[in-house]
Tab-separated table of C-alpha atoms in Angstrom:
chain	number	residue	atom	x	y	z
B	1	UNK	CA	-3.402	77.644	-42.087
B	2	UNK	CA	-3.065	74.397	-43.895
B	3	UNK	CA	-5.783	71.850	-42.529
B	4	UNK	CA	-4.558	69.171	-40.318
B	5	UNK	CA	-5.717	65.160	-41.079
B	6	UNK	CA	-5.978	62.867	-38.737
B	7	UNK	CA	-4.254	59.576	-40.395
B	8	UNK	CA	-2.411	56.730	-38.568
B	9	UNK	CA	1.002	56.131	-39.087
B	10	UNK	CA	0.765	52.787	-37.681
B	11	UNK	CA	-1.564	49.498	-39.671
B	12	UNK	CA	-3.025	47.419	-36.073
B	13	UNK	CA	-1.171	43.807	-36.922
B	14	UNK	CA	-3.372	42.220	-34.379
B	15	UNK	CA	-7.690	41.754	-35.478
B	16	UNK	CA	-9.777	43.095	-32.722
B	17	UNK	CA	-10.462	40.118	-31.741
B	18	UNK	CA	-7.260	38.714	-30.596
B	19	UNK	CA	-6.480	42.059	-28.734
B	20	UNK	CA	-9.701	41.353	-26.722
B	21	UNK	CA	-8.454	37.930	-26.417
B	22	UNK	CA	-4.843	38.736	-24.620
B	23	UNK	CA	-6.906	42.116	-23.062
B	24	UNK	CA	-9.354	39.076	-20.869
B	25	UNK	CA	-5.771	37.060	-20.350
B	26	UNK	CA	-4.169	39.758	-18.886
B	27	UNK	CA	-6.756	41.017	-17.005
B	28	UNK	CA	-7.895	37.323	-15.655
B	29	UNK	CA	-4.097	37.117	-14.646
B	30	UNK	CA	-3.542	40.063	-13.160
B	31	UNK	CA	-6.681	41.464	-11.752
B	32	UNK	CA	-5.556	40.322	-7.849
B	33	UNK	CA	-8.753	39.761	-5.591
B	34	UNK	CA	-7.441	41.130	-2.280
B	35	UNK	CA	-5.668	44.753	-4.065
B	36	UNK	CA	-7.323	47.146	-5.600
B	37	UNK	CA	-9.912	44.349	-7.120
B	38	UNK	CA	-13.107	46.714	-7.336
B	39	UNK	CA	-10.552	49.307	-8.959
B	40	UNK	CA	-8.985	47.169	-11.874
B	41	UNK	CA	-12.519	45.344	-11.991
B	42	UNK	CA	-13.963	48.726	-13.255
B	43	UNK	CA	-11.238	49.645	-15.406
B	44	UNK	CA	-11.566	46.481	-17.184
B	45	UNK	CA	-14.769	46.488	-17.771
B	46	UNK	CA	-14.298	49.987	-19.606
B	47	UNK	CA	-11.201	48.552	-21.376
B	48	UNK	CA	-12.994	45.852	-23.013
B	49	UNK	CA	-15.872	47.852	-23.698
B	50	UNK	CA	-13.587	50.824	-25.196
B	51	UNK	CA	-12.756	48.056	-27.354
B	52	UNK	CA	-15.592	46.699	-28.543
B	53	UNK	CA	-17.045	50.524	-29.481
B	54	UNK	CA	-14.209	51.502	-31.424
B	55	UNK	CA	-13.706	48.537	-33.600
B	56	UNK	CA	-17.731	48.756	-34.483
B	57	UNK	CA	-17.089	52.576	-34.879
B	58	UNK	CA	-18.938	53.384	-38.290
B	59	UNK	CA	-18.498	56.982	-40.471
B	60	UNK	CA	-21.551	58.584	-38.774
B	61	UNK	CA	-19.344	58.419	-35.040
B	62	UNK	CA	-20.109	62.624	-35.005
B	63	UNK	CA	-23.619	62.512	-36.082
B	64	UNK	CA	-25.183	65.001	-37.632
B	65	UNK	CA	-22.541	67.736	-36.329
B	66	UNK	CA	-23.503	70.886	-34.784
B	67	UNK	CA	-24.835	73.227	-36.804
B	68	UNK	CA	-27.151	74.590	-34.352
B	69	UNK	CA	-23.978	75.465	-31.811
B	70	UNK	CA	-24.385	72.123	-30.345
B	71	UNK	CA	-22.892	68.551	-31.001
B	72	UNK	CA	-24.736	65.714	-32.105
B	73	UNK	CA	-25.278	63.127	-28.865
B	74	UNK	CA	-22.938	61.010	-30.802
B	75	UNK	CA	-20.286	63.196	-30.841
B	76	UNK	CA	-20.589	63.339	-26.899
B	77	UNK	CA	-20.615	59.632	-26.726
B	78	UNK	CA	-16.740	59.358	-28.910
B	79	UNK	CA	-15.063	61.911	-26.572
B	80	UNK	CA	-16.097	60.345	-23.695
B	81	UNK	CA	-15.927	56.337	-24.251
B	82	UNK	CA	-12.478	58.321	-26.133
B	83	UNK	CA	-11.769	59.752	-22.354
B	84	UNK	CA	-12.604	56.606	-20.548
B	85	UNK	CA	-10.154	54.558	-22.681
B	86	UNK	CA	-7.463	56.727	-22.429
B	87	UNK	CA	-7.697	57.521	-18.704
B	88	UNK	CA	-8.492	53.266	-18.401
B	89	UNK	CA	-4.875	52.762	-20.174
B	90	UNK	CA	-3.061	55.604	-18.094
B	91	UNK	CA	-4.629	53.852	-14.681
B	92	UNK	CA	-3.456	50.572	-15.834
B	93	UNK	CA	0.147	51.572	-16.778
B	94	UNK	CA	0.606	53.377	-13.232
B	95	UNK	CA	-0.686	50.431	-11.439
B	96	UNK	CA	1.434	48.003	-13.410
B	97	UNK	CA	4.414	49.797	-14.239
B	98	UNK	CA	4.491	50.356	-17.912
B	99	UNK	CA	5.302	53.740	-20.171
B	100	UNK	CA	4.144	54.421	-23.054
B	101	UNK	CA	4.519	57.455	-24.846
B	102	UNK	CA	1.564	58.325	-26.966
B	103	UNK	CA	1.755	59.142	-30.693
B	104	UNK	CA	0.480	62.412	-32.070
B	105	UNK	CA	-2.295	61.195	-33.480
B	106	UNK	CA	-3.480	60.101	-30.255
B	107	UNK	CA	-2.806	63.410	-28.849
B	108	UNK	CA	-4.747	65.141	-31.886
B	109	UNK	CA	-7.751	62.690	-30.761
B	110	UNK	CA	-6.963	64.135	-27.415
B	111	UNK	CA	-7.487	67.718	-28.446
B	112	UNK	CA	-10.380	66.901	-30.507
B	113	UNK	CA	-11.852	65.304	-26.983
B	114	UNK	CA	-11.406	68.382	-25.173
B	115	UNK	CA	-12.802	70.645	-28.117
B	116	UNK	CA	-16.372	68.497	-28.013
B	117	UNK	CA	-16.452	68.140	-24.334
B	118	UNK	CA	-15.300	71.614	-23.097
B	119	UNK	CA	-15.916	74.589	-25.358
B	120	UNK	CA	-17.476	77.029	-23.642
B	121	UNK	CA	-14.486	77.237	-21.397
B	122	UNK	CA	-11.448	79.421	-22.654
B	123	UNK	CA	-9.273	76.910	-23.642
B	124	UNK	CA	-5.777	77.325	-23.945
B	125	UNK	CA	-3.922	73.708	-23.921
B	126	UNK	CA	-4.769	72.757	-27.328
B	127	UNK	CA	-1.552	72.072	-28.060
B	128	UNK	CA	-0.831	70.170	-31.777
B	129	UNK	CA	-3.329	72.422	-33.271
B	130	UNK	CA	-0.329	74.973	-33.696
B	131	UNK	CA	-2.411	77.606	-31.648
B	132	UNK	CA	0.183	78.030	-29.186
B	133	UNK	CA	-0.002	81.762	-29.195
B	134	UNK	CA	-3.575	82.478	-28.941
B	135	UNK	CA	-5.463	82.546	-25.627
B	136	UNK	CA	-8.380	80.731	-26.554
B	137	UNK	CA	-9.979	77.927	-29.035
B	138	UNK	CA	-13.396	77.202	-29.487
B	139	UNK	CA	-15.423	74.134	-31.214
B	140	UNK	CA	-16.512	75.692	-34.676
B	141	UNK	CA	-18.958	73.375	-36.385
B	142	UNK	CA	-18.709	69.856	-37.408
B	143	UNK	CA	-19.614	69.068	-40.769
B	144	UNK	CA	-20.234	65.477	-42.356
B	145	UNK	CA	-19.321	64.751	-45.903
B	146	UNK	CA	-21.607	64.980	-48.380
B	147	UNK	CA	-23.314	68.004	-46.791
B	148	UNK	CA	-23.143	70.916	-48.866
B	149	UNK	CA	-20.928	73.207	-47.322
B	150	UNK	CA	-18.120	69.941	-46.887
B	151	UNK	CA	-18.223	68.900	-50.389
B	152	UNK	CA	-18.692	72.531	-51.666
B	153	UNK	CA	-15.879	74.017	-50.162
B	154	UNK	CA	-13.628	71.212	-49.491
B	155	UNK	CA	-12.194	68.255	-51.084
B	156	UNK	CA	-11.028	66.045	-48.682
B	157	UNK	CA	-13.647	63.293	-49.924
B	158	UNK	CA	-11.683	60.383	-48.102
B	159	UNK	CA	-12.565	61.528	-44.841
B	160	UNK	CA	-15.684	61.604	-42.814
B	161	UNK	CA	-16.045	65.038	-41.036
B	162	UNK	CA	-14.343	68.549	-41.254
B	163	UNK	CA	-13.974	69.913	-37.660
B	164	UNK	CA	-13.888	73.765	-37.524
B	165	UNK	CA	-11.616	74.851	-34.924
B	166	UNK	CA	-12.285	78.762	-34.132
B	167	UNK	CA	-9.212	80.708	-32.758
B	168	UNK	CA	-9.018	84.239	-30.720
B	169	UNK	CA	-5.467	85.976	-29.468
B	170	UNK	CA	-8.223	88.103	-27.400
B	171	UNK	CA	-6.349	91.501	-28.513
B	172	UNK	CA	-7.461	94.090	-26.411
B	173	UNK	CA	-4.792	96.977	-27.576
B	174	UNK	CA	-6.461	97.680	-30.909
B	175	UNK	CA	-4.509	100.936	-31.387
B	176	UNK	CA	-4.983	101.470	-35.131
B	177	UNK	CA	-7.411	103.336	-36.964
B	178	UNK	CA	-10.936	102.203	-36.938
B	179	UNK	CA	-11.305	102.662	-41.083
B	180	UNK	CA	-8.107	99.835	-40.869
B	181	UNK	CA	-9.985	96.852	-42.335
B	182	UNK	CA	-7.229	94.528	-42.273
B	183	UNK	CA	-6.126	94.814	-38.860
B	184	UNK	CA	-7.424	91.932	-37.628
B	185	UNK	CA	-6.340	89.459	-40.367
B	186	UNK	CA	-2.485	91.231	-40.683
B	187	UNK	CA	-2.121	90.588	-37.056
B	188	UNK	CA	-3.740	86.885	-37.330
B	189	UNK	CA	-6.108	87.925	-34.306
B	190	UNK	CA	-8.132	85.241	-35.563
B	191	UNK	CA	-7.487	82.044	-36.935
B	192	UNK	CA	-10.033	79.562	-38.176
B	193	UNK	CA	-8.603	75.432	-38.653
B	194	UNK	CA	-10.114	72.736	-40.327
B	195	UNK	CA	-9.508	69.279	-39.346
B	196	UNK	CA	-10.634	66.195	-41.258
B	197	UNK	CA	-11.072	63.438	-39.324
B	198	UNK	CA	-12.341	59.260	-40.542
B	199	UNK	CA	-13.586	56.587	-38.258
B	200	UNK	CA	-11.222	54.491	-40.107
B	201	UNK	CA	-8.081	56.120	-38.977
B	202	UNK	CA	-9.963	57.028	-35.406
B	203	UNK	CA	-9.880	53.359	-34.836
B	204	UNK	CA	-6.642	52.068	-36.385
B	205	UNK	CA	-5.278	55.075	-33.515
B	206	UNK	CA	-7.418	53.829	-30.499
B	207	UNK	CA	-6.429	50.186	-32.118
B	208	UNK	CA	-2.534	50.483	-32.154
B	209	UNK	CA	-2.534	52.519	-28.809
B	210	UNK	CA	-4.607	49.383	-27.268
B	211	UNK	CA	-1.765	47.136	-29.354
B	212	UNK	CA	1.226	49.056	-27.804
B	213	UNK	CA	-0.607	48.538	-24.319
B	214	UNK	CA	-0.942	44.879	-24.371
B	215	UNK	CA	2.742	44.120	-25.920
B	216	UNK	CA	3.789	46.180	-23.046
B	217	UNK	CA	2.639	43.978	-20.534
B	218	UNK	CA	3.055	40.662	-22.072
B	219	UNK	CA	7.159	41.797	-22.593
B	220	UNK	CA	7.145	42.005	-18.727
B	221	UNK	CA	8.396	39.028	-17.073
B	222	UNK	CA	5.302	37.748	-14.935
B	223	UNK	CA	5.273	38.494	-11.439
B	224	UNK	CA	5.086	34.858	-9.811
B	225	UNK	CA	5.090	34.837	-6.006
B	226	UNK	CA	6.624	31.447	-4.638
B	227	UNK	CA	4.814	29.449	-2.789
B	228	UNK	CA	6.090	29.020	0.904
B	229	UNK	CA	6.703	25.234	1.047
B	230	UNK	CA	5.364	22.899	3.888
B	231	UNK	CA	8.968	21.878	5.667
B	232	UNK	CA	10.052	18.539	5.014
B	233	UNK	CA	11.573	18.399	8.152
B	234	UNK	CA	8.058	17.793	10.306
B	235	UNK	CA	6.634	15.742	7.552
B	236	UNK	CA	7.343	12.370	9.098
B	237	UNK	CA	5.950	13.978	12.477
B	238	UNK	CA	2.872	15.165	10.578
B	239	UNK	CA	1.843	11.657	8.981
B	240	UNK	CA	3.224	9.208	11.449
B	241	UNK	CA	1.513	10.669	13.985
B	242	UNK	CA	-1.222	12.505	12.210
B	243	UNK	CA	-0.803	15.765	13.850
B	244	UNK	CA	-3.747	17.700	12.408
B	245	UNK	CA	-2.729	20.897	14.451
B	246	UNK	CA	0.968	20.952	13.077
B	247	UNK	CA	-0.802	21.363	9.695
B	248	UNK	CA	-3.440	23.273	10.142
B	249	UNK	CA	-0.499	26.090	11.671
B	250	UNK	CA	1.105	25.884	8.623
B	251	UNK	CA	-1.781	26.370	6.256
B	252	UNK	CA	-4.082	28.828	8.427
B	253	UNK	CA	-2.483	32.276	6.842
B	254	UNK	CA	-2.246	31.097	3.705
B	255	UNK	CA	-4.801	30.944	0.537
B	256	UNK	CA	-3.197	27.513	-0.973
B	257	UNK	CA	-4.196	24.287	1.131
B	258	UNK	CA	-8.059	24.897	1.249
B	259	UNK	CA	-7.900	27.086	4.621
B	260	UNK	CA	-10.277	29.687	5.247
B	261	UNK	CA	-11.768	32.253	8.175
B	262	UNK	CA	-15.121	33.304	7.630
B	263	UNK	CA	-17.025	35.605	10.371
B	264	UNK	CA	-13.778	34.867	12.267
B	265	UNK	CA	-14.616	30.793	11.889
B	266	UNK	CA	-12.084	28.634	10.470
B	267	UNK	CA	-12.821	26.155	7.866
B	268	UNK	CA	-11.025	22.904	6.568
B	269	UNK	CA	-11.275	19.622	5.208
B	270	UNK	CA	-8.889	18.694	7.075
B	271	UNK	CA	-11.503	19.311	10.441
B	272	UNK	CA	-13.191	16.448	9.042
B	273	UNK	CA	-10.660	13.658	8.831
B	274	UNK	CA	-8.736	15.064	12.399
B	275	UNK	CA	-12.423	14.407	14.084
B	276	UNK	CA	-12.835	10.992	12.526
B	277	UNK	CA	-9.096	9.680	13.452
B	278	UNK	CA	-9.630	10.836	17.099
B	279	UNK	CA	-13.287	9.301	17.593
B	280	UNK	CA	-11.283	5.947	15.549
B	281	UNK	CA	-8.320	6.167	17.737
B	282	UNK	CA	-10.021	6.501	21.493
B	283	UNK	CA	-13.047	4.121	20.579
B	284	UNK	CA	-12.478	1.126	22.523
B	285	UNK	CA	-14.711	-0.970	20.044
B	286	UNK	CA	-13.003	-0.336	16.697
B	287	UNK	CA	-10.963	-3.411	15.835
B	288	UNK	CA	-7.158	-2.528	15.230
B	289	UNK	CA	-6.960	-4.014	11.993
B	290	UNK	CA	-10.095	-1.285	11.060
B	291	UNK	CA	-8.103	1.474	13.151
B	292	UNK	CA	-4.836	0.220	11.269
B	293	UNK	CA	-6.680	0.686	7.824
B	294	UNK	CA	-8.471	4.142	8.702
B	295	UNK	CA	-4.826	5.385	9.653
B	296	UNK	CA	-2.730	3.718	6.617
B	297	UNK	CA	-5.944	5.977	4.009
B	298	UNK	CA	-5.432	8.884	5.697
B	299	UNK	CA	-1.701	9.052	5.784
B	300	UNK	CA	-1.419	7.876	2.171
B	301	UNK	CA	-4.194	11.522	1.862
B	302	UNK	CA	-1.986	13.408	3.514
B	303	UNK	CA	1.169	12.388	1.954
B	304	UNK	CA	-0.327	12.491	-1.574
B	305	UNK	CA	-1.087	16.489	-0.350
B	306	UNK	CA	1.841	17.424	1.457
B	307	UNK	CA	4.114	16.548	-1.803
B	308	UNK	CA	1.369	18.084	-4.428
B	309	UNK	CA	1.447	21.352	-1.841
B	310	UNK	CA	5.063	22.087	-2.049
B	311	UNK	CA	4.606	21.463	-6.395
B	312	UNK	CA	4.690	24.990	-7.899
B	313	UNK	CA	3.128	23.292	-11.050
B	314	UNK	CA	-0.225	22.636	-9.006
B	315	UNK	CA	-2.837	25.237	-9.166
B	316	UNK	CA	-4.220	25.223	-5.460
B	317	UNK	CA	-7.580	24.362	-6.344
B	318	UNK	CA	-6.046	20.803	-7.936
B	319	UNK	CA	-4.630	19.601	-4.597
B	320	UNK	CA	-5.435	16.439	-3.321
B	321	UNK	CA	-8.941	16.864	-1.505
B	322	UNK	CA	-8.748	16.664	2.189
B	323	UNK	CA	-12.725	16.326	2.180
B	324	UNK	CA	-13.662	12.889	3.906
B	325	UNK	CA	-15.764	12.208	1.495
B	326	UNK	CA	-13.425	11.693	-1.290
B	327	UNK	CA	-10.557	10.197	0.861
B	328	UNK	CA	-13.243	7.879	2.013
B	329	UNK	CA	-15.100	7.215	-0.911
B	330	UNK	CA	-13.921	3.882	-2.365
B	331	UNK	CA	-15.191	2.797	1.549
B	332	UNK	CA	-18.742	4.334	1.839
């Protein structure tokens, strides 16, 4: 059978570096705190790493190779930060909604995955290898260039390793004559293929699939919840009267306005200014030009929030500050 190379088809346009770049974007925007946030926390953290190893991924990625029966430690560490990646991007794509079909080349990488990682079982689902009729495939031995046997035999001197791929039908009729030499190889019982495989292509693969992944999501349109406005209707009854409690219903389900329960407490600026108004309001020594000041500073606060609240342009934590400190501070 004629051996297989594993070449992209596809040149990365992007440098590793800006794919990490719009990989942290998405993931800052995206990665929401109260769903699934220890899930997509993980996964990112493997995504970016996946990255990083593959675009440092140097022509020794195999090791040695495995001519004792056994893999270098290297070669266990690609198939599985391969794995990791590839199950990281699947994840993603189900949790946000994106398909992408993957090329052959990353399917090859696939098979190559599940020849390191799992001979020793029969394994049947090799699928690009064009094995489809035997019962079972088996990790041969992985040779690096320059070794004798590689250069020897083969002359595929742009590529890094030749991966023997061992194939059985498992024919158990065998009804021929036992002097028949050539039974075996006229009914292609077994079938031995070579595949040559680079770190240079590896990672232009793992590169472009990482590419497709991020133009994906940044061609969605972004998923922006509105915010539910403060009603201008109870505004005026809100600062003219400087009902703290109509506010503080509006704001105490929601995350924007500074509102939080804690150990089933409830915490707000707002606490702060309500308790100095009413101690202002009900002392009977405070002067009414001081009560008539502390009330015009705190409605001009409150106003100045209200209309920045129902902005969509204003990130939550740029609101005005309800903290008496700051409304207060050109005072103390």
């Amino acid at each position: 059978m004629n051996p297989i190379h594993v070449e992209a088809s596809y040149e990365v346009t992007k440098s590793a570096i800006q794919l990490e770049e719009e990989l942290n974007a998405i993931i800052n925007s995206r990665v929401d705190k109260k769903k699934y946030a220890n899930t997509k926390a993980g996964l990112s953290w493997i995504l970016r790493g996946g990255v990083r190893y593959f675009t440092n991924l140097d022509s020794n990625f195999l090791g040695k190779g495995n001519e004792s029966g056994i893999p270098s430690m290297e070669a266990d560490h690609f198939a599985n930060n391969f794995y990791r990646l590839s199950n990281t991007l699947d994840y993603l794509s189900k949790l946000w909604n994106i398909n992408i079909d993957n090329s052959k080349e990353w399917n090859l990488l696939e098979d190559i995955r599940t020849l390191i990682v799992h001979s020793g079982e029969q394994l049947s689902n090799i699928k690009l290898l064009g094995i489809k009729d035997y019962k079972d495939a088996q990790l041969g031995r992985i040779l690096k260039k320059n070794k004798r046997t590689f250069s020897q035999l083969f002359k595929e001197s742009d590529f890094d390793y030749q991966i023997q791929v061992w194939t059985d039908k498992h024919d158990a009729t065998k009804n021929h004559s036992e002097n028949e030499v050539d039974y075996d190889e006229r009914k292609q019982n077994f079938r031995d293929i070579d595949v040559y495989i680079d770190a240079q292509n590896v990672k232009q693969i793992i590169l472009e699939r990482v590419e497709q992944f991020v133009s994906c999501i940044n061609a969605q349109k972004p998923q922006i919840k509105p915010i539910k406005k403060l009603p201008e209707a109870i505004k005026k009854q809100v600062l003219d009267d400087l009902n703290f409690y109509k506010l503080e219903e509006l704001l105490r389900s929601k995350c924007r306005g500074g509102y939080f329960v804690e150990n089933e407490e409830s915490y707000w600026y707002g606490f702060g200014l309500e308790n100095l108004w009413d101690y202002v309001f009900n002392a009977y020594d405070i002067p009414n030009n001081v009560r008539k000041k502390v009330k015009e500073i705190i409605q001009e606060r409150l106003g100045e929030f209200w209309n920045a609240y129902n902005d969509s342009t204003i990130e939550a934590n740029e609101l005005p500050s309800l903290d008496i400190r700051d409304v207060f501070k050109s005072y103390t």
